[in-house]
Amino acid sequence: MPIKIKRGWELPDSAATSEDVFRSRRRLLKAAAAGPILLAAPGLLAGCDEAPSPSAQMAATGTSDAAGAADPSTSLYPVERNPRYVLDRDISPEDLATTYNNFYEFGSSKNIWKKAQDLPIRPWRVAITGMVETPMELDIDDLLGKMPLEERLYRHRCVEAWSMAVPWSGFPLKALVDLARPLGSAKYLKMVTFQNPEVAGGQKASWYPWPYVEGLTMAEATNELAFIATGLYGKPVPKQNGAPLRLAVPWKYGFKSVKSIVTFEFTDQRPRTFWEEIQASEYGFWANVNPNVPHPRWSQATERVLGQDQRLETQLYNGYGEFVAGLYAGLEGEKLFM
Ligand SMILES: Nc1nc2c(c(=O)[nH]1)N[C@H]1C(S)=C(S)[C@@H](COP(=O)(O)O)O[C@H]1N2
Ligand SMILES: [Mo]
């Protein structure tokens, strides 16, 4: 590639947008404007942002399970921060990021962190299946031992128009893809959450298509930003945030970042995702952040940052266009932002 593009880690996020990103932005906006007019649909999802509970609970950051056993991965953290990924805002307070959650397996309110402590996270088996050279099943601690752990500061933008910025620890999803050795015919990576209604009461609600499923194209899954988070704030990731491993794809709406994964399946079929199954007109496969494409029932122009009074303007691709805009060249016919 002869053209040198300034990337996010080389200049502050507030600095000028590069020509290249500007041009693709115009193209994308044109595509978005040409999209169908979306009608309000009956709400299956609680919908727009709920206010945080007035009394923020004490930080729910314990690293032991319900039975009090220590998490064997505790000693792995903290890990070294990768300086490539910079924030344009403060890191969110830990007590907010760990007590204000979306995890429908434990209920549809934001206040599920206590219930989530019932989730057993050891032993935890991770299956790598589908179109791979050799399907395998790994123990989470063996997997952690094989992966290059680092810390990254990422923004997170929920489709409900709240956001946070947190230090995840974990490894690039590409490292797991390399371990899996997918066949050339694989086009998508499908990721599936555990299924255990005995401990996850929300999974007794039969109108939801459990288990929670998400997916990425292979190009997205191997983009450098796609990250598997196994830690948060220098400790193992709390259960309510998706222990023992969850996806973090910060250029997409938060529902893409599937929690507590048990299966990585390589496939040539686009996965039908959990929220798409529930309401395809509001939650599609691509779900890239775009302030100019409103949700059918609310604007996406601004966001409420956890712990801050002032709303911030939402950015195209949540501010990560330098890394990911190129993934969507030639895909303008797709509903990239829904
Ligand atoms: N399995 C599962 N993963 C999930 C969800 C969920 O309900 N179940 N919610 C998603 C949504 S909508 C968001 S915004 C993020 C919230 O992550 P956090 O609680 O760590 O902030 O998790 C995503 N991953
Ligand atoms: Mo979300």
Coordinates of C-alpha atoms and ligand atoms in Angstrom, one line a residue:
M1 CA 0.0 0.0 0.0
P2 CA 1.7 3.2 -1.2
I3 CA -0.6 5.7 0.5
K4 CA 0.2 6.6 4.1
I5 CA -2.9 7.2 6.1
K6 CA -2.6 8.7 9.5
R7 CA -4.2 6.3 11.9
G8 CA -6.0 6.8 15.2
W9 CA -3.0 6.0 17.4
E10 CA -0.8 8.6 15.6
L11 CA -2.9 11.6 16.3
P12 CA -5.5 12.6 18.9
D13 CA -9.1 11.5 18.0
S14 CA -10.1 15.2 17.8
A15 CA -7.7 15.9 15.0
A16 CA -8.7 16.2 11.4
T17 CA -10.3 13.3 9.5
S18 CA -8.1 12.0 6.7
E19 CA -9.2 12.5 3.1
D20 CA -9.7 8.8 2.7
V21 CA -12.0 8.4 5.7
F22 CA -13.8 11.5 4.7
R23 CA -14.5 10.2 1.2
S24 CA -15.7 6.8 2.4
R25 CA -17.9 8.6 5.0
R26 CA -19.6 10.6 2.2
R27 CA -20.2 7.5 0.2
L28 CA -21.6 5.7 3.3
L29 CA -23.8 8.6 4.2
K30 CA -25.2 8.6 0.6
A31 CA -25.9 4.9 0.9
A32 CA -27.5 5.4 4.3
A33 CA -29.7 8.2 3.0
A34 CA -30.9 6.0 0.2
G35 CA -32.1 3.3 2.6
P36 CA -35.7 2.6 3.3
I37 CA -37.7 4.7 5.7
L38 CA -38.0 2.7 8.9
L39 CA -41.2 2.6 10.8
A40 CA -41.5 2.3 14.5
A41 CA -42.0 -1.3 15.5
P42 CA -43.6 -2.6 18.7
G43 CA -40.9 -2.8 21.4
L44 CA -39.7 -6.2 22.4
L45 CA -36.5 -4.6 23.7
A46 CA -36.9 -2.3 26.7
G47 CA -35.8 0.3 24.2
C48 CA -33.9 3.5 24.8
D49 CA -31.5 3.9 27.7
E50 CA -32.7 3.4 31.2
A51 CA -31.3 5.8 33.8
P52 CA -28.6 4.3 36.0
S53 CA -29.7 3.3 39.5
P54 CA -29.4 6.4 41.7
S55 CA -27.4 4.6 44.3
A56 CA -24.6 3.0 42.4
Q57 CA -23.9 -0.2 44.2
M58 CA -20.6 -1.1 45.6
A59 CA -18.2 -2.2 42.9
A60 CA -19.1 -5.8 41.9
T61 CA -15.6 -6.7 41.0
G62 CA -15.0 -9.8 43.1
T63 CA -12.8 -12.5 41.5
S64 CA -14.2 -15.5 43.3
D65 CA -17.2 -17.7 42.3
A66 CA -20.4 -18.3 44.2
A67 CA -18.7 -21.0 46.1
G68 CA -15.8 -18.7 47.0
A69 CA -13.2 -20.4 44.8
A70 CA -10.5 -18.1 43.5
D71 CA -10.4 -17.5 39.7
P72 CA -7.3 -19.3 38.5
S73 CA -6.7 -16.6 35.9
T74 CA -6.3 -13.8 38.6
S75 CA -2.6 -14.0 38.6
L76 CA -2.4 -13.3 34.8
Y77 CA -3.4 -9.7 35.3
P78 CA -2.7 -6.9 34.9
V79 CA -1.2 -7.2 31.5
E80 CA 0.7 -4.6 29.5
R81 CA -1.3 -1.9 27.8
N82 CA -1.1 -1.7 24.0
P83 CA -0.7 2.0 23.3
R84 CA -2.1 1.9 19.8
Y85 CA -5.7 2.3 21.0
V86 CA -6.3 5.7 22.5
L87 CA -9.3 7.3 24.0
D88 CA -10.8 10.7 23.5
R89 CA -12.5 10.6 27.0
D90 CA -11.9 9.4 30.5
I91 CA -12.0 5.8 31.4
S92 CA -15.4 5.0 32.9
P93 CA -15.6 4.4 36.7
E94 CA -15.2 0.7 37.4
D95 CA -18.2 0.6 39.7
L96 CA -20.5 1.9 36.9
A97 CA -19.1 -0.4 34.2
T98 CA -19.6 -3.4 36.4
T99 CA -23.0 -2.6 37.8
Y100 CA -24.8 -1.2 34.8
N101 CA -25.0 -4.1 32.3
N102 CA -26.9 -5.7 29.5
F103 CA -26.9 -9.5 29.9
Y104 CA -30.4 -10.8 29.1
E105 CA -29.6 -14.3 30.3
F106 CA -29.9 -12.8 33.8
G107 CA -32.9 -10.5 33.0
S108 CA -33.7 -7.5 30.9
S109 CA -32.9 -4.8 33.5
K110 CA -29.4 -3.2 33.8
N111 CA -29.1 -4.4 37.4
I112 CA -28.2 -8.0 36.9
W113 CA -24.7 -8.1 38.4
K114 CA -25.6 -9.9 41.5
K115 CA -27.6 -12.6 39.7
A116 CA -24.7 -13.1 37.3
Q117 CA -22.5 -14.3 40.2
D118 CA -24.4 -17.6 40.0
L119 CA -22.7 -18.4 36.7
P120 CA -20.1 -21.1 37.1
I121 CA -17.0 -20.1 35.1
R122 CA -14.8 -23.1 35.9
P123 CA -14.5 -25.6 34.3
W124 CA -15.2 -23.7 31.1
R125 CA -14.8 -25.4 27.7
V126 CA -14.5 -23.5 24.5
A127 CA -15.4 -25.4 21.3
I128 CA -13.8 -24.4 17.9
T129 CA -16.0 -26.1 15.3
G130 CA -17.3 -26.0 11.7
M131 CA -15.1 -25.3 8.7
V132 CA -11.7 -25.7 10.4
E133 CA -8.8 -28.1 9.7
T134 CA -9.2 -29.9 13.1
P135 CA -12.2 -29.1 15.3
M136 CA -11.1 -28.8 19.0
E137 CA -12.3 -28.2 22.5
L138 CA -10.1 -26.3 24.9
D139 CA -10.2 -25.5 28.6
I140 CA -10.3 -21.7 29.2
D141 CA -7.1 -21.7 31.2
D142 CA -5.3 -23.7 28.4
L143 CA -6.6 -21.2 25.9
L144 CA -5.4 -18.2 28.0
G145 CA -2.0 -19.8 28.2
K146 CA -1.7 -19.9 24.5
M147 CA -2.9 -16.4 23.7
P148 CA -0.9 -13.2 23.7
L149 CA -2.6 -11.1 26.4
E150 CA -2.6 -7.3 26.4
E151 CA -4.7 -4.4 27.6
R152 CA -6.6 -2.1 25.3
L153 CA -8.6 1.0 26.1
Y154 CA -11.8 0.8 24.0
R155 CA -15.0 2.9 23.7
H156 CA -18.2 0.9 23.9
R157 CA -21.5 2.2 22.3
C158 CA -24.7 0.5 23.1
V159 CA -27.5 0.7 20.6
E160 CA -29.6 2.2 23.4
A161 CA -27.4 5.4 23.2
W162 CA -25.3 5.0 26.3
S163 CA -21.6 4.5 26.2
M164 CA -18.5 3.8 28.3
A165 CA -14.8 3.5 27.9
V166 CA -13.0 0.7 29.6
P167 CA -9.6 -1.1 29.8
W168 CA -10.2 -4.6 28.5
S169 CA -7.6 -7.3 28.8
G170 CA -7.5 -10.2 26.4
F171 CA -6.2 -11.1 23.0
P172 CA -6.9 -10.3 19.3
L173 CA -9.6 -12.5 17.9
K174 CA -7.2 -13.1 15.0
A175 CA -5.0 -15.1 17.3
L176 CA -7.9 -17.5 18.0
V177 CA -8.7 -17.6 14.2
D178 CA -5.0 -18.5 13.6
L179 CA -5.2 -21.3 16.2
A180 CA -8.4 -22.6 14.6
R181 CA -7.0 -22.7 11.1
P182 CA -10.3 -22.2 9.2
L183 CA -10.8 -23.7 5.7
G184 CA -10.7 -21.3 2.8
S185 CA -14.4 -21.9 2.4
A186 CA -15.3 -20.3 5.8
K187 CA -16.9 -16.9 5.3
Y188 CA -18.2 -16.2 8.8
L189 CA -17.4 -16.7 12.4
K190 CA -20.4 -17.5 14.6
M191 CA -20.1 -17.1 18.3
V192 CA -22.5 -18.7 20.9
T193 CA -23.1 -18.0 24.6
F194 CA -23.6 -20.7 27.2
Q195 CA -27.1 -22.2 27.7
N196 CA -28.0 -22.9 31.3
P197 CA -31.5 -21.7 32.4
E198 CA -30.9 -23.2 35.9
V199 CA -28.5 -20.4 36.7
A200 CA -29.5 -17.9 34.1
G201 CA -33.1 -17.2 34.8
G202 CA -33.6 -15.0 31.7
Q203 CA -33.1 -18.1 29.6
K204 CA -36.4 -19.5 31.0
A205 CA -38.1 -16.7 28.9
S206 CA -39.1 -18.9 25.9
W207 CA -39.9 -15.9 23.7
Y208 CA -36.2 -15.2 23.3
P209 CA -34.2 -17.4 20.8
W210 CA -31.6 -18.7 23.2
P211 CA -28.7 -19.2 23.2
Y212 CA -27.4 -15.8 22.3
V213 CA -25.7 -15.9 18.9
E214 CA -23.5 -13.3 17.2
G215 CA -21.4 -13.3 14.1
L216 CA -18.7 -11.5 12.1
T217 CA -17.4 -11.9 8.6
M218 CA -14.0 -13.4 8.4
A219 CA -12.6 -10.0 7.4
E220 CA -14.1 -8.5 10.5
A221 CA -13.0 -11.3 12.7
T222 CA -9.4 -10.9 11.6
N223 CA -9.4 -7.1 11.7
E224 CA -6.9 -5.9 14.3
L225 CA -9.7 -4.2 16.4
A226 CA -11.7 -7.4 17.0
F227 CA -10.8 -8.5 20.5
I228 CA -11.6 -11.2 22.9
A229 CA -11.8 -9.7 26.4
T230 CA -10.9 -12.0 29.3
G231 CA -10.1 -9.2 31.8
L232 CA -11.4 -5.8 32.8
Y233 CA -9.7 -3.1 34.9
G234 CA -6.6 -5.3 35.3
K235 CA -8.5 -8.2 36.7
P236 CA -10.4 -11.2 35.3
V237 CA -13.5 -10.0 33.5
P238 CA -16.4 -10.0 36.0
K239 CA -19.3 -12.4 35.3
Q240 CA -21.8 -9.6 34.6
N241 CA -19.4 -8.3 31.9
G242 CA -19.2 -11.7 30.2
A243 CA -16.7 -14.0 32.0
P244 CA -14.7 -15.9 31.2
L245 CA -14.4 -14.6 27.6
R246 CA -16.5 -12.1 25.5
L247 CA -16.1 -10.3 22.3
A248 CA -15.3 -6.6 22.1
V249 CA -15.9 -5.0 18.6
P250 CA -15.9 -1.3 19.4
W251 CA -17.0 0.0 16.0
K252 CA -20.3 -1.9 16.3
Y253 CA -23.2 -1.5 18.6
G254 CA -22.7 -3.2 21.9
F255 CA -25.1 -6.1 21.2
K256 CA -22.5 -7.5 18.7
S257 CA -20.1 -8.0 21.6
V258 CA -21.4 -11.4 22.7
K259 CA -20.6 -12.5 26.3
S260 CA -19.6 -15.7 28.0
I261 CA -18.8 -17.6 24.7
V262 CA -18.7 -21.4 24.5
T263 CA -18.5 -22.0 20.8
F264 CA -16.6 -20.4 17.9
E265 CA -18.0 -21.9 14.7
F266 CA -16.6 -21.2 11.2
T267 CA -19.3 -21.4 8.6
D268 CA -20.2 -20.3 5.0
Q269 CA -23.7 -19.3 6.1
R270 CA -24.3 -15.8 7.6
P271 CA -25.4 -16.5 11.2
R272 CA -28.9 -15.4 12.2
T273 CA -28.1 -13.4 15.3
F274 CA -30.1 -13.2 18.6
W275 CA -31.4 -9.7 18.1
E276 CA -31.9 -10.1 14.4
E277 CA -34.1 -13.1 15.2
I278 CA -36.1 -10.9 17.7
Q279 CA -36.5 -7.8 15.6
A280 CA -34.6 -7.8 12.3
S281 CA -35.9 -4.3 11.3
E282 CA -34.1 -2.8 14.3
Y283 CA -31.1 -5.0 14.9
G284 CA -29.3 -6.4 11.9
F285 CA -26.2 -8.4 11.2
W286 CA -23.8 -5.5 10.5
A287 CA -24.8 -3.0 13.3
N288 CA -21.9 -0.6 12.6
V289 CA -22.2 2.6 14.7
N290 CA -23.5 5.6 12.6
P291 CA -24.8 8.8 14.2
N292 CA -26.7 9.6 11.0
V293 CA -28.7 6.4 10.9
P294 CA -31.3 6.6 13.6
H295 CA -32.7 3.5 15.3
P296 CA -36.4 3.3 14.2
R297 CA -37.4 4.4 17.7
W298 CA -34.7 6.9 18.7
S299 CA -31.8 9.0 17.4
Q300 CA -28.2 7.7 17.4
A301 CA -26.7 11.2 17.1
T302 CA -25.5 11.5 20.7
E303 CA -24.8 9.2 23.6
R304 CA -24.9 9.4 27.4
V305 CA -21.5 8.5 28.8
L306 CA -21.7 6.5 32.0
G307 CA -20.8 8.7 34.9
Q308 CA -21.0 12.0 32.9
D309 CA -23.7 14.6 32.8
Q310 CA -23.0 15.8 29.3
R311 CA -23.9 13.8 26.2
L312 CA -21.2 13.4 23.5
E313 CA -21.7 13.3 19.8
T314 CA -21.6 9.8 18.5
Q315 CA -19.0 9.1 15.8
L316 CA -19.2 7.1 12.6
Y317 CA -17.9 3.6 13.4
N318 CA -17.7 4.9 17.0
G319 CA -14.6 6.7 16.0
Y320 CA -12.8 3.7 14.6
G321 CA -13.2 4.4 10.9
E322 CA -9.5 4.5 10.3
F323 CA -9.3 0.8 11.2
V324 CA -12.5 -0.6 9.8
A325 CA -14.1 1.6 7.1
G326 CA -12.2 -0.3 4.4
L327 CA -13.9 -3.5 5.5
Y328 CA -17.1 -2.2 3.9
A329 CA -15.9 -1.1 0.5
G330 CA -18.2 -2.7 -2.1
L331 CA -20.8 -3.5 0.5
E332 CA -22.8 -0.3 0.2
G333 CA -25.9 -2.3 -0.8
E334 CA -26.0 -3.9 2.7
K335 CA -27.7 -2.4 5.7
L336 CA -24.3 -1.7 7.3
F337 CA -25.6 0.5 10.1
M338 CA -28.6 -1.4 11.3
Ligands
LIG1 N1 -24.7 -13.2 25.9 C1 -25.0 -11.9 25.9 N2 -24.1 -11.0 25.4 C2 -24.4 -9.7 25.3 C3 -25.6 -9.2 25.8 C4 -26.6 -10.1 26.3 O1 -27.7 -9.8 26.7 N3 -26.2 -11.5 26.3 N4 -25.9 -7.8 25.7 C5 -25.1 -7.1 24.7 C6 -25.3 -5.6 24.9 S1 -26.8 -5.0 24.3 C7 -24.3 -4.8 25.3 S2 -24.5 -3.1 25.3 C8 -23.1 -5.4 25.9 C9 -23.0 -4.8 27.4 O2 -21.8 -5.2 27.9 P1 -21.4 -4.7 29.4 O3 -22.5 -5.2 30.3 O4 -20.1 -5.4 29.7 O5 -21.3 -3.2 29.4 O6 -23.1 -6.8 26.0 C10 -23.6 -7.4 24.8 N5 -23.4 -8.8 24.9
MO2 MO -26.4 -2.8 24.0

